[in-house]
Amino acid sequence: MTTLTAAQATDLVAANRILVRQGVLDAFGHVSVRTAPRADTFWLSRNLAPGSVTASDLLEHDLDGRTDDPRRPYLERFIHAEIYRRRPDVMAVVHSHSPSVVPFSVVDTGLRPILHMAGFLGGRTTPVFEISDVAGDASGLLITSSSLGAALARTLGDAPVALMRGHGSVAVGGSLQEVVYRAVYTEANAHAQATALALGNPRYLSAGEAAAANATISGQAVRAWDVWCEQVRPGMPAEDQAPGTGQE
């Protein structure tokens, strides 16, 4: 088991509220964090709308999705558990249903980087998880078991983002700040790509351009994080407003 510091708790609460403000989460979706590299537990809110999450709502889970807290956990906690199990490099996970991303999960037109701010998507089409390959054609499309979480994690592979057909997406990062940035700019890229497709045939970033843009911009994610934190802090409970370091 690992301890969540006050700064880490503040940052996780802020991440929930930032993602709501940025239109990535709404009443649904969730974000989690590992407290240390390769930790075999992670922290995620109890089953609650993201905009209502406070530090007292955060529960520690193991990699089987179990928690000792009696309060009701998220149904899809297995998304986080199985990704952490297979990706020791991942320190934070966002699952969302952001509106511009979902359409790319149900058409042949793949989600690809069109914005330099989304260079992290890389020079390949974003993978799409097809749940019917695992659960048949009568599932509710939710990831409600370790086996489904594992199948999603396999689709994600070593990518930063995977889409979930008819459902949403998952984004991962090496820090909470990075995964929030990626989730926000995945939605921004999807919106821009859909707009460009309506106008004509987009020119996407090449693999080299995506890599160079990511190398330049990824280190600046903390700039976005800092300003987004300032925007949500007035609405956070006083006990959750102690500034995080952005580094834990």
Coordinates of N, CA and C in Angstrom, one line a residue:
M1 N 0.9 -1.2 0.0 CA 0.0 0.0 0.0 C 0.9 1.2 0.0
T2 N 0.4 2.3 -0.6 CA 1.2 3.5 -0.7 C 0.4 4.7 -0.1
T3 N 1.1 5.7 0.3 CA 0.4 6.9 0.9 C 0.3 8.0 -0.1
L4 N -0.9 8.6 -0.1 CA -1.1 9.7 -1.0 C -0.8 11.0 -0.1
T5 N 0.1 11.8 -0.6 CA 0.5 13.0 0.2 C -0.6 14.0 0.0
A6 N -0.6 15.0 0.8 CA -1.6 16.1 0.7 C -1.5 16.8 -0.6
A7 N -0.2 17.0 -1.1 CA 0.0 17.7 -2.4 C -0.6 16.8 -3.5
Q8 N -0.4 15.5 -3.5 CA -0.9 14.6 -4.5 C -2.4 14.6 -4.5
A9 N -3.0 14.6 -3.3 CA -4.5 14.6 -3.2 C -5.0 15.9 -3.8
T10 N -4.4 17.0 -3.5 CA -4.8 18.3 -4.0 C -4.8 18.3 -5.5
D11 N -3.7 17.7 -6.1 CA -3.5 17.7 -7.5 C -4.6 16.8 -8.2
L12 N -4.9 15.6 -7.5 CA -5.9 14.7 -8.1 C -7.3 15.4 -8.1
V13 N -7.6 16.1 -7.0 CA -8.9 16.8 -7.0 C -8.9 17.9 -8.1
A14 N -7.8 18.6 -8.2 CA -7.7 19.6 -9.2 C -7.9 19.0 -10.6
A15 N -7.3 17.9 -10.8 CA -7.3 17.2 -12.2 C -8.8 16.9 -12.5
N16 N -9.5 16.4 -11.6 CA -11.0 16.1 -11.8 C -11.7 17.4 -12.3
R17 N -11.4 18.5 -11.6 CA -12.2 19.7 -11.9 C -11.7 20.4 -13.1
I18 N -10.4 20.3 -13.4 CA -9.8 20.8 -14.6 C -10.5 20.1 -15.8
L19 N -10.5 18.8 -15.8 CA -11.1 18.1 -16.9 C -12.5 18.3 -17.2
V20 N -13.3 18.6 -16.1 CA -14.7 19.1 -16.3 C -14.7 20.4 -16.9
R21 N -13.9 21.4 -16.4 CA -13.9 22.7 -17.0 C -13.5 22.7 -18.4
Q22 N -12.6 21.8 -18.8 CA -12.1 21.8 -20.2 C -13.0 21.0 -21.1
G23 N -14.1 20.5 -20.6 CA -15.1 19.8 -21.4 C -14.7 18.3 -21.8
V24 N -13.8 17.8 -21.0 CA -13.3 16.4 -21.3 C -14.2 15.4 -20.4
L25 N -14.4 15.8 -19.2 CA -15.3 15.0 -18.3 C -16.6 15.8 -18.1
D26 N -17.7 15.1 -17.7 CA -18.9 15.8 -17.3 C -19.4 15.2 -16.0
A27 N -20.6 14.6 -16.0 CA -21.0 13.9 -14.8 C -20.4 12.5 -14.7
F28 N -19.7 12.1 -15.8 CA -19.1 10.8 -15.9 C -17.6 10.9 -16.3
G29 N -16.9 9.8 -16.2 CA -15.5 9.7 -16.5 C -14.7 9.8 -15.2
H30 N -13.4 9.6 -15.3 CA -12.6 9.6 -14.1 C -11.1 9.7 -14.4
V31 N -10.3 10.1 -13.4 CA -8.9 10.2 -13.5 C -8.2 9.6 -12.2
S32 N -7.1 8.9 -12.4 CA -6.4 8.3 -11.3 C -4.9 8.6 -11.4
V33 N -4.3 8.3 -10.3 CA -2.8 8.5 -10.2 C -2.2 7.4 -9.3
R34 N -0.9 7.1 -9.7 CA -0.1 6.3 -8.9 C 0.7 7.2 -8.0
T35 N 1.1 6.8 -6.8 CA 1.8 7.7 -5.9 C 3.3 7.6 -6.1
A36 N 3.8 6.5 -6.7 CA 5.2 6.2 -7.0 C 5.4 5.3 -8.2
P37 N 6.5 5.5 -8.9 CA 6.8 4.6 -10.0 C 6.6 3.1 -9.7
R38 N 6.0 2.4 -10.5 CA 5.8 0.9 -10.4 C 5.0 0.5 -9.1
A39 N 4.3 1.5 -8.5 CA 3.5 1.1 -7.3 C 2.4 0.2 -7.7
D40 N 2.1 -0.8 -6.9 CA 1.0 -1.7 -7.2 C -0.3 -1.3 -6.7
T41 N -0.5 0.0 -6.4 CA -1.8 0.5 -6.0 C -1.9 1.9 -6.7
F42 N -3.1 2.4 -6.8 CA -3.4 3.7 -7.4 C -4.6 4.3 -6.7
W43 N -4.7 5.6 -6.9 CA -5.8 6.4 -6.2 C -6.8 6.9 -7.2
L44 N -8.1 6.7 -6.8 CA -9.2 7.1 -7.7 C -10.3 7.5 -6.8
S45 N -11.2 8.4 -7.2 CA -12.3 8.8 -6.4 C -13.3 7.6 -6.2
R46 N -14.1 7.7 -5.2 CA -15.3 6.9 -5.1 C -16.2 7.2 -6.3
N47 N -17.3 6.4 -6.4 CA -18.2 6.6 -7.5 C -18.9 8.0 -7.3
L48 N -18.5 9.0 -8.1 CA -18.9 10.3 -7.8 C -18.7 11.1 -9.1
A49 N -19.6 12.1 -9.4 CA -19.3 13.0 -10.5 C -18.0 13.7 -10.3
P50 N -17.2 13.8 -11.3 CA -15.8 14.4 -11.2 C -15.8 15.8 -10.6
G51 N -16.8 16.6 -11.0 CA -16.8 18.0 -10.5 C -17.1 18.1 -9.0
S52 N -17.5 17.0 -8.4 CA -17.8 17.0 -6.9 C -16.8 16.3 -6.1
V53 N -15.7 15.9 -6.7 CA -14.6 15.1 -6.0 C -13.9 16.0 -5.0
T54 N -13.7 15.6 -3.8 CA -12.8 16.2 -2.8 C -11.8 15.2 -2.3
A55 N -10.8 15.7 -1.6 CA -9.7 14.8 -1.1 C -10.3 13.6 -0.3
S56 N -11.4 13.8 0.5 CA -12.0 12.8 1.3 C -12.6 11.7 0.5
D57 N -12.8 11.9 -0.8 CA -13.5 10.9 -1.7 C -12.5 10.0 -2.3
L58 N -11.2 10.2 -2.2 CA -10.2 9.4 -2.9 C -9.9 8.1 -2.2
L59 N -10.0 7.0 -3.0 CA -9.8 5.7 -2.5 C -8.6 5.0 -3.1
E60 N -7.8 4.2 -2.3 CA -6.7 3.5 -2.8 C -7.2 2.1 -3.3
H61 N -6.8 1.8 -4.5 CA -7.2 0.5 -5.2 C -5.9 -0.3 -5.5
D62 N -6.1 -1.6 -5.5 CA -5.0 -2.5 -5.9 C -5.1 -2.8 -7.4
L63 N -4.2 -3.6 -8.0 CA -4.3 -3.8 -9.4 C -5.3 -4.8 -9.8
D64 N -6.1 -5.3 -8.9 CA -7.3 -6.1 -9.2 C -8.5 -5.3 -9.1
G65 N -8.3 -3.9 -8.8 CA -9.5 -3.1 -8.7 C -10.2 -3.1 -7.4
R66 N -9.5 -3.7 -6.4 CA -10.1 -3.8 -5.1 C -9.7 -2.6 -4.2
T67 N -10.6 -2.2 -3.3 CA -10.3 -1.2 -2.3 C -10.9 -1.7 -1.0
D68 N -10.2 -1.3 0.1 CA -10.7 -1.6 1.5 C -11.8 -0.7 2.0
D69 N -12.0 0.4 1.2 CA -13.0 1.4 1.6 C -14.4 0.9 1.3
P70 N -15.4 1.0 2.2 CA -16.7 0.4 2.0 C -17.5 1.2 1.0
R71 N -17.1 2.4 0.7 CA -17.9 3.2 -0.2 C -17.8 2.7 -1.7
R72 N -18.8 3.0 -2.5 CA -19.0 2.4 -3.8 C -17.9 2.9 -4.7
P73 N -17.1 2.1 -5.4 CA -16.1 2.5 -6.3 C -16.7 2.7 -7.7
Y74 N -15.9 3.2 -8.6 CA -16.4 3.3 -10.0 C -16.5 1.9 -10.6
L75 N -17.5 1.7 -11.5 CA -17.7 0.4 -12.1 C -16.5 0.1 -13.0
E76 N -15.9 1.2 -13.6 CA -14.8 0.9 -14.6 C -13.4 1.2 -14.0
R77 N -13.3 0.9 -12.8 CA -11.9 1.0 -12.1 C -10.9 0.1 -12.8
F78 N -11.4 -1.0 -13.4 CA -10.6 -2.0 -14.1 C -9.8 -1.4 -15.3
I79 N -10.3 -0.3 -15.8 CA -9.5 0.4 -16.9 C -8.2 0.8 -16.3
H80 N -8.2 1.4 -15.2 CA -7.0 2.0 -14.5 C -6.1 0.8 -14.1
A81 N -6.7 -0.1 -13.4 CA -6.0 -1.2 -12.8 C -5.2 -2.0 -13.8
E82 N -5.8 -2.3 -14.9 CA -5.1 -3.2 -15.9 C -4.1 -2.4 -16.7
I83 N -4.3 -1.1 -16.9 CA -3.3 -0.3 -17.6 C -2.1 -0.2 -16.7
Y84 N -2.3 0.1 -15.4 CA -1.1 0.2 -14.5 C -0.4 -1.1 -14.4
R85 N -1.1 -2.2 -14.5 CA -0.5 -3.5 -14.4 C 0.5 -3.8 -15.6
R86 N 0.1 -3.3 -16.8 CA 0.8 -3.6 -18.0 C 1.8 -2.5 -18.4
R87 N 1.6 -1.3 -17.8 CA 2.4 -0.1 -18.2 C 3.1 0.5 -17.0
P88 N 4.3 -0.1 -16.6 CA 5.0 0.5 -15.5 C 5.4 2.0 -15.7
D89 N 5.4 2.4 -16.9 CA 5.8 3.8 -17.2 C 4.6 4.8 -16.9
V90 N 3.4 4.3 -16.8 CA 2.3 5.1 -16.6 C 2.1 5.5 -15.1
M91 N 1.9 6.8 -14.9 CA 1.7 7.3 -13.6 C 0.3 7.9 -13.4
A92 N -0.5 8.1 -14.5 CA -1.8 8.6 -14.3 C -2.6 8.2 -15.6
V93 N -3.9 8.1 -15.3 CA -4.9 7.6 -16.4 C -6.1 8.4 -16.4
V94 N -6.6 8.8 -17.6 CA -7.9 9.5 -17.7 C -8.8 8.6 -18.6
H95 N -10.0 8.4 -18.1 CA -11.1 7.8 -19.0 C -12.2 8.8 -19.2
S96 N -12.5 9.1 -20.4 CA -13.5 10.1 -20.7 C -14.4 9.7 -21.9
H97 N -15.4 10.5 -22.0 CA -16.4 10.4 -23.1 C -16.4 11.7 -23.9
S98 N -15.3 12.4 -24.1 CA -15.3 13.7 -24.6 C -15.9 13.7 -26.0
P99 N -16.8 14.7 -26.3 CA -17.7 14.7 -27.4 C -17.1 14.7 -28.8
S100 N -16.0 15.3 -29.0 CA -15.3 15.3 -30.3 C -14.6 14.0 -30.6
V101 N -14.2 13.3 -29.5 CA -13.4 12.1 -29.7 C -14.3 10.9 -30.1
V102 N -15.4 10.8 -29.4 CA -16.3 9.6 -29.6 C -16.6 9.3 -31.1
P103 N -16.9 10.3 -31.9 CA -17.2 9.9 -33.3 C -16.1 9.2 -34.1
F104 N -14.8 9.5 -33.7 CA -13.7 8.8 -34.3 C -13.6 7.4 -33.9
S105 N -14.3 7.0 -32.9 CA -14.3 5.6 -32.5 C -15.2 4.7 -33.3
V106 N -16.1 5.3 -34.1 CA -17.1 4.5 -34.8 C -17.0 4.7 -36.3
V107 N -16.0 5.3 -36.8 CA -15.8 5.5 -38.3 C -14.5 5.0 -38.7
D108 N -14.3 4.8 -40.0 CA -13.0 4.3 -40.5 C -11.9 5.4 -40.5
T109 N -12.3 6.7 -40.5 CA -11.4 7.8 -40.4 C -10.7 7.8 -39.0
G110 N -9.5 7.4 -39.0 CA -8.8 7.3 -37.7 C -8.4 8.7 -37.1
L111 N -8.3 8.7 -35.8 CA -7.8 9.9 -35.1 C -6.3 10.0 -35.3
R112 N -5.9 11.1 -35.9 CA -4.5 11.3 -36.1 C -4.1 12.8 -35.8
P113 N -2.8 13.1 -35.4 CA -2.5 14.4 -35.0 C -2.6 15.4 -36.2
I114 N -3.3 16.5 -36.0 CA -3.4 17.6 -36.9 C -2.9 18.8 -36.3
L115 N -2.9 18.9 -35.0 CA -2.4 20.0 -34.2 C -1.0 19.7 -33.7
H116 N -0.1 20.7 -33.7 CA 1.2 20.4 -33.1 C 1.1 20.2 -31.6
M117 N 0.1 20.7 -30.9 CA -0.1 20.5 -29.5 C -0.5 19.0 -29.2
A118 N -0.9 18.3 -30.2 CA -1.2 16.9 -30.1 C -0.2 16.0 -30.7
G119 N 1.0 16.4 -30.8 CA 2.1 15.6 -31.4 C 2.3 14.3 -30.6
F120 N 1.9 14.3 -29.4 CA 2.0 13.0 -28.6 C 1.2 11.9 -29.2
L121 N 0.3 12.1 -30.0 CA -0.5 11.1 -30.7 C 0.4 10.3 -31.7
G122 N 1.5 10.9 -32.1 CA 2.5 10.2 -32.9 C 2.1 10.1 -34.4
G123 N 2.9 9.3 -35.1 CA 2.7 9.2 -36.5 C 1.8 8.1 -37.0
R124 N 0.9 7.6 -36.1 CA 0.1 6.5 -36.4 C -1.3 6.8 -36.0
T125 N -2.3 6.0 -36.6 CA -3.7 6.2 -36.2 C -3.9 5.7 -34.8
T126 N -4.6 6.4 -34.0 CA -4.9 6.0 -32.6 C -5.7 4.7 -32.6
P127 N -5.2 3.7 -31.8 CA -5.9 2.4 -31.8 C -7.3 2.5 -31.2
V128 N -8.2 1.7 -31.7 CA -9.6 1.6 -31.2 C -9.9 0.2 -30.6
F129 N -10.4 0.3 -29.4 CA -10.8 -1.0 -28.7 C -12.2 -1.4 -29.1
E130 N -12.3 -2.6 -29.6 CA -13.6 -3.1 -30.1 C -14.0 -4.1 -29.0
I131 N -14.9 -3.7 -28.1 CA -15.3 -4.5 -27.0 C -16.1 -5.8 -27.5
S132 N -16.8 -5.7 -28.6 CA -17.5 -6.9 -29.0 C -16.6 -8.1 -29.4
D133 N -15.3 -7.8 -29.7 CA -14.4 -8.9 -29.9 C -14.2 -9.8 -28.7
V134 N -14.4 -9.2 -27.5 CA -14.2 -9.8 -26.2 C -15.5 -10.2 -25.5
A135 N -16.4 -9.3 -25.6 CA -17.6 -9.5 -24.8 C -18.9 -9.8 -25.6
G136 N -18.7 -10.0 -26.9 CA -19.9 -10.2 -27.7 C -20.6 -9.0 -28.1
D137 N -21.8 -9.2 -28.7 CA -22.5 -8.0 -29.2 C -23.7 -7.6 -28.4
A138 N -23.7 -8.0 -27.1 CA -24.8 -7.6 -26.2 C -24.2 -7.0 -24.9
S139 N -23.0 -6.4 -24.9 CA -22.5 -5.8 -23.7 C -23.0 -4.4 -23.6
G140 N -22.8 -3.8 -22.4 CA -23.2 -2.4 -22.2 C -22.0 -1.4 -22.6
L141 N -21.0 -2.0 -23.2 CA -19.8 -1.2 -23.6 C -18.9 -0.7 -22.5
L142 N -19.3 -1.1 -21.2 CA -18.5 -0.7 -20.1 C -17.4 -1.7 -19.7
I143 N -16.3 -1.2 -19.1 CA -15.2 -2.1 -18.7 C -15.4 -2.4 -17.3
T144 N -16.1 -3.5 -17.0 CA -16.6 -3.8 -15.7 C -15.9 -5.1 -15.1
S145 N -14.8 -5.5 -15.7 CA -14.1 -6.7 -15.2 C -12.6 -6.6 -15.5
S146 N -11.8 -7.3 -14.8 CA -10.4 -7.3 -15.1 C -10.1 -7.8 -16.5
S147 N -10.9 -8.8 -17.0 CA -10.6 -9.4 -18.3 C -10.9 -8.3 -19.4
L148 N -11.9 -7.5 -19.2 CA -12.2 -6.5 -20.2 C -11.1 -5.4 -20.1
G149 N -10.7 -5.0 -18.9 CA -9.7 -4.0 -18.7 C -8.4 -4.5 -19.3
A150 N -8.1 -5.8 -19.2 CA -6.8 -6.3 -19.8 C -6.9 -6.2 -21.3
A151 N -8.1 -6.5 -21.9 CA -8.2 -6.4 -23.3 C -8.0 -5.0 -23.8
L152 N -8.6 -4.1 -23.1 CA -8.4 -2.6 -23.4 C -6.9 -2.3 -23.3
A153 N -6.3 -2.7 -22.3 CA -4.8 -2.4 -22.1 C -4.0 -3.0 -23.2
R154 N -4.4 -4.1 -23.7 CA -3.6 -4.7 -24.9 C -3.8 -3.9 -26.1
T155 N -5.0 -3.4 -26.3 CA -5.3 -2.5 -27.5 C -4.4 -1.2 -27.3
L156 N -4.4 -0.6 -26.1 CA -3.6 0.6 -25.9 C -2.2 0.3 -26.2
G157 N -1.6 -0.9 -25.8 CA -0.2 -1.2 -26.0 C 0.7 -0.1 -25.4
D158 N 1.6 0.4 -26.2 CA 2.5 1.5 -25.8 C 2.1 2.8 -26.2
A159 N 0.9 3.0 -26.7 CA 0.3 4.3 -27.2 C -0.1 5.2 -26.0
P160 N -0.2 6.5 -26.2 CA -0.6 7.4 -25.2 C -2.1 7.5 -25.1
V161 N -2.8 7.1 -26.1 CA -4.3 7.2 -26.1 C -4.9 6.0 -26.9
A162 N -6.0 5.5 -26.5 CA -6.8 4.6 -27.2 C -8.2 5.0 -27.2
L163 N -8.9 4.8 -28.3 CA -10.4 5.0 -28.3 C -11.1 3.7 -28.0
M164 N -12.4 3.9 -27.5 CA -13.2 2.8 -27.2 C -14.5 2.9 -28.0
R165 N -14.7 2.0 -28.9 CA -15.8 2.2 -29.8 C -17.2 2.5 -29.2
G166 N -17.8 3.6 -29.6 CA -19.1 4.0 -29.1 C -19.1 4.4 -27.7
H167 N -18.0 4.6 -27.1 CA -17.9 4.8 -25.6 C -17.1 6.0 -25.3
G168 N -15.8 6.1 -25.6 CA -15.0 7.2 -25.2 C -13.5 6.9 -25.5
S169 N -12.7 7.2 -24.6 CA -11.2 7.0 -24.8 C -10.5 6.9 -23.4
V170 N -9.3 6.5 -23.5 CA -8.4 6.5 -22.4 C -7.1 7.1 -22.8
A171 N -6.6 7.9 -21.9 CA -5.3 8.6 -22.1 C -4.4 8.3 -20.9
V172 N -3.1 8.1 -21.2 CA -2.1 7.8 -20.1 C -1.0 8.8 -20.2
G173 N -0.3 8.9 -19.0 CA 0.9 9.8 -19.0 C 1.8 9.4 -17.9
G174 N 3.0 10.1 -18.0 CA 4.0 9.8 -17.0 C 3.9 10.7 -15.7
S175 N 2.8 11.5 -15.7 CA 2.5 12.3 -14.5 C 1.0 12.7 -14.7
L176 N 0.5 13.2 -13.6 CA -0.9 13.7 -13.6 C -1.0 14.9 -14.5
Q177 N 0.0 15.7 -14.4 CA 0.0 16.9 -15.3 C 0.0 16.6 -16.8
E178 N 0.8 15.6 -17.1 CA 0.9 15.2 -18.5 C -0.4 14.5 -19.0
V179 N -1.0 13.7 -18.2 CA -2.2 13.0 -18.7 C -3.4 14.0 -18.8
V180 N -3.4 15.0 -18.0 CA -4.5 16.0 -18.1 C -4.3 16.8 -19.4
Y181 N -3.0 17.1 -19.7 CA -2.7 17.8 -20.9 C -3.1 17.0 -22.1
R182 N -2.7 15.7 -22.1 CA -3.0 14.8 -23.2 C -4.5 14.7 -23.4
A183 N -5.3 14.5 -22.3 CA -6.7 14.3 -22.5 C -7.4 15.6 -23.1
V184 N -6.9 16.7 -22.6 CA -7.5 18.0 -23.1 C -7.2 18.2 -24.6
Y185 N -5.9 17.9 -25.0 CA -5.5 18.2 -26.4 C -5.9 17.0 -27.3
T186 N -6.2 15.8 -26.8 CA -6.9 14.8 -27.6 C -8.2 15.3 -28.1
E187 N -9.0 15.8 -27.2 CA -10.3 16.4 -27.5 C -10.1 17.6 -28.5
A188 N -9.2 18.5 -28.2 CA -9.0 19.6 -29.1 C -8.6 19.2 -30.5
N189 N -7.7 18.1 -30.6 CA -7.3 17.6 -31.9 C -8.5 17.0 -32.6
A190 N -9.3 16.2 -31.9 CA -10.5 15.6 -32.6 C -11.4 16.6 -33.1
H191 N -11.6 17.7 -32.4 CA -12.5 18.8 -32.9 C -11.9 19.4 -34.1
A192 N -10.6 19.7 -34.1 CA -9.9 20.3 -35.2 C -9.9 19.4 -36.4
Q193 N -9.7 18.1 -36.2 CA -9.7 17.2 -37.3 C -11.0 17.0 -38.0
A194 N -12.1 17.0 -37.2 CA -13.4 16.9 -37.7 C -13.8 18.1 -38.5
T195 N -13.3 19.3 -38.1 CA -13.6 20.5 -38.8 C -12.8 20.5 -40.1
A196 N -11.6 20.1 -40.1 CA -10.8 20.0 -41.3 C -11.3 19.0 -42.3
L197 N -11.8 17.9 -41.8 CA -12.4 16.9 -42.7 C -13.7 17.4 -43.4
A198 N -14.4 18.3 -42.7 CA -15.6 18.9 -43.3 C -15.2 19.9 -44.5
L199 N -14.0 20.4 -44.4 CA -13.5 21.4 -45.4 C -12.8 20.7 -46.5
G200 N -12.2 19.6 -46.3 CA -11.4 19.0 -47.4 C -10.6 17.8 -46.8
N201 N -9.5 17.6 -47.5 CA -8.6 16.5 -47.1 C -7.4 17.0 -46.2
P202 N -7.4 16.7 -44.9 CA -6.4 17.4 -44.0 C -5.0 16.9 -44.3
R203 N -4.1 17.7 -44.0 CA -2.7 17.3 -44.0 C -2.3 17.0 -42.5
Y204 N -2.0 15.8 -42.2 CA -1.7 15.4 -40.9 C -0.2 15.7 -40.6
L205 N 0.1 15.7 -39.3 CA 1.5 15.7 -38.9 C 2.2 14.5 -39.4
S206 N 3.4 14.6 -39.9 CA 4.2 13.4 -40.2 C 4.7 12.8 -38.9
A207 N 5.2 11.6 -39.0 CA 5.8 11.0 -37.8 C 6.9 11.8 -37.2
G208 N 7.7 12.4 -38.1 CA 8.8 13.2 -37.6 C 8.3 14.5 -37.0
E209 N 7.3 15.1 -37.6 CA 6.8 16.4 -37.1 C 6.1 16.1 -35.7
A210 N 5.4 15.0 -35.6 CA 4.7 14.7 -34.4 C 5.7 14.4 -33.2
A211 N 6.8 13.7 -33.6 CA 7.9 13.5 -32.6 C 8.6 14.8 -32.1
A212 N 8.9 15.6 -33.1 CA 9.5 16.9 -32.8 C 8.6 17.8 -32.0
A213 N 7.4 17.9 -32.4 CA 6.4 18.7 -31.7 C 6.3 18.2 -30.2
N214 N 6.2 16.9 -30.1 CA 6.0 16.4 -28.7 C 7.2 16.6 -27.9
A215 N 8.4 16.5 -28.5 CA 9.6 16.7 -27.7 C 9.7 18.2 -27.2
T216 N 9.2 19.1 -28.1 CA 9.3 20.5 -27.7 C 8.2 20.9 -26.7
I217 N 7.0 20.4 -26.9 CA 5.9 20.9 -26.1 C 5.6 20.1 -24.9
S218 N 6.0 18.8 -24.8 CA 5.6 18.0 -23.7 C 6.2 18.6 -22.4
G219 N 7.3 19.2 -22.4 CA 7.9 19.8 -21.2 C 7.2 21.0 -20.8
Q220 N 6.3 21.5 -21.6 CA 5.6 22.7 -21.2 C 4.2 22.5 -20.6
A221 N 3.9 21.2 -20.5 CA 2.5 20.8 -20.0 C 2.3 21.4 -18.6
V222 N 3.3 21.7 -17.8 CA 3.1 22.2 -16.5 C 2.6 23.7 -16.6
R223 N 2.9 24.4 -17.7 CA 2.4 25.7 -17.9 C 0.9 25.7 -18.0
A224 N 0.4 24.8 -18.8 CA -1.1 24.6 -18.9 C -1.7 24.2 -17.5
W225 N -1.0 23.3 -16.9 CA -1.5 22.8 -15.6 C -1.6 23.9 -14.6
D226 N -0.6 24.8 -14.5 CA -0.6 25.9 -13.5 C -1.8 26.8 -13.8
V227 N -2.0 27.2 -15.0 CA -3.1 28.1 -15.3 C -4.5 27.5 -15.1
W228 N -4.6 26.2 -15.4 CA -5.8 25.5 -15.2 C -6.1 25.3 -13.7
C229 N -5.1 25.1 -12.9 CA -5.3 25.0 -11.5 C -5.8 26.3 -10.9
E230 N -5.3 27.4 -11.4 CA -5.8 28.7 -10.9 C -7.2 28.9 -11.3
Q231 N -7.6 28.4 -12.4 CA -9.0 28.6 -12.8 C -10.0 27.8 -12.0
V232 N -9.6 26.6 -11.5 CA -10.5 25.8 -10.7 C -10.4 26.0 -9.2
R233 N -9.3 26.5 -8.7 CA -9.1 26.6 -7.3 C -10.2 27.3 -6.5
P234 N -10.8 28.4 -7.1 CA -11.8 29.1 -6.3 C -13.0 28.2 -6.0
G235 N -13.3 27.2 -6.8 CA -14.4 26.3 -6.6 C -14.2 25.1 -5.8
M236 N -12.9 24.9 -5.3 CA -12.5 23.8 -4.6 C -12.7 24.0 -3.1
P237 N -13.1 23.0 -2.3 CA -13.2 23.2 -0.8 C -11.8 23.7 -0.3
A238 N -11.9 24.5 0.8 CA -10.7 25.2 1.3 C -9.6 24.2 1.7
E239 N -10.0 23.0 2.2 CA -9.0 22.0 2.6 C -8.3 21.4 1.4
D240 N -8.9 21.5 0.2 CA -8.3 21.0 -1.0 C -7.5 22.0 -1.8
Q241 N -7.3 23.2 -1.3 CA -6.7 24.2 -2.1 C -5.3 24.5 -1.9
A242 N -4.6 23.7 -1.0 CA -3.2 23.8 -0.8 C -2.5 23.5 -2.1
P243 N -1.7 24.4 -2.6 CA -1.1 24.2 -4.0 C -0.3 22.9 -4.0
G244 N -0.5 22.1 -5.0 CA 0.4 21.0 -5.3 C 1.7 21.5 -5.9
T245 N 2.7 20.6 -5.9 CA 4.0 21.0 -6.5 C 4.0 20.9 -8.0
G246 N 3.1 20.1 -8.5 CA 3.2 19.8 -10.0 C 4.2 18.8 -10.3
Q247 N 4.9 18.2 -9.3 CA 6.0 17.3 -9.5 C 5.8 16.0 -8.9
E248 N 4.8 15.8 -8.0 CA 4.7 14.6 -7.2 C 3.8 13.6 -8.0

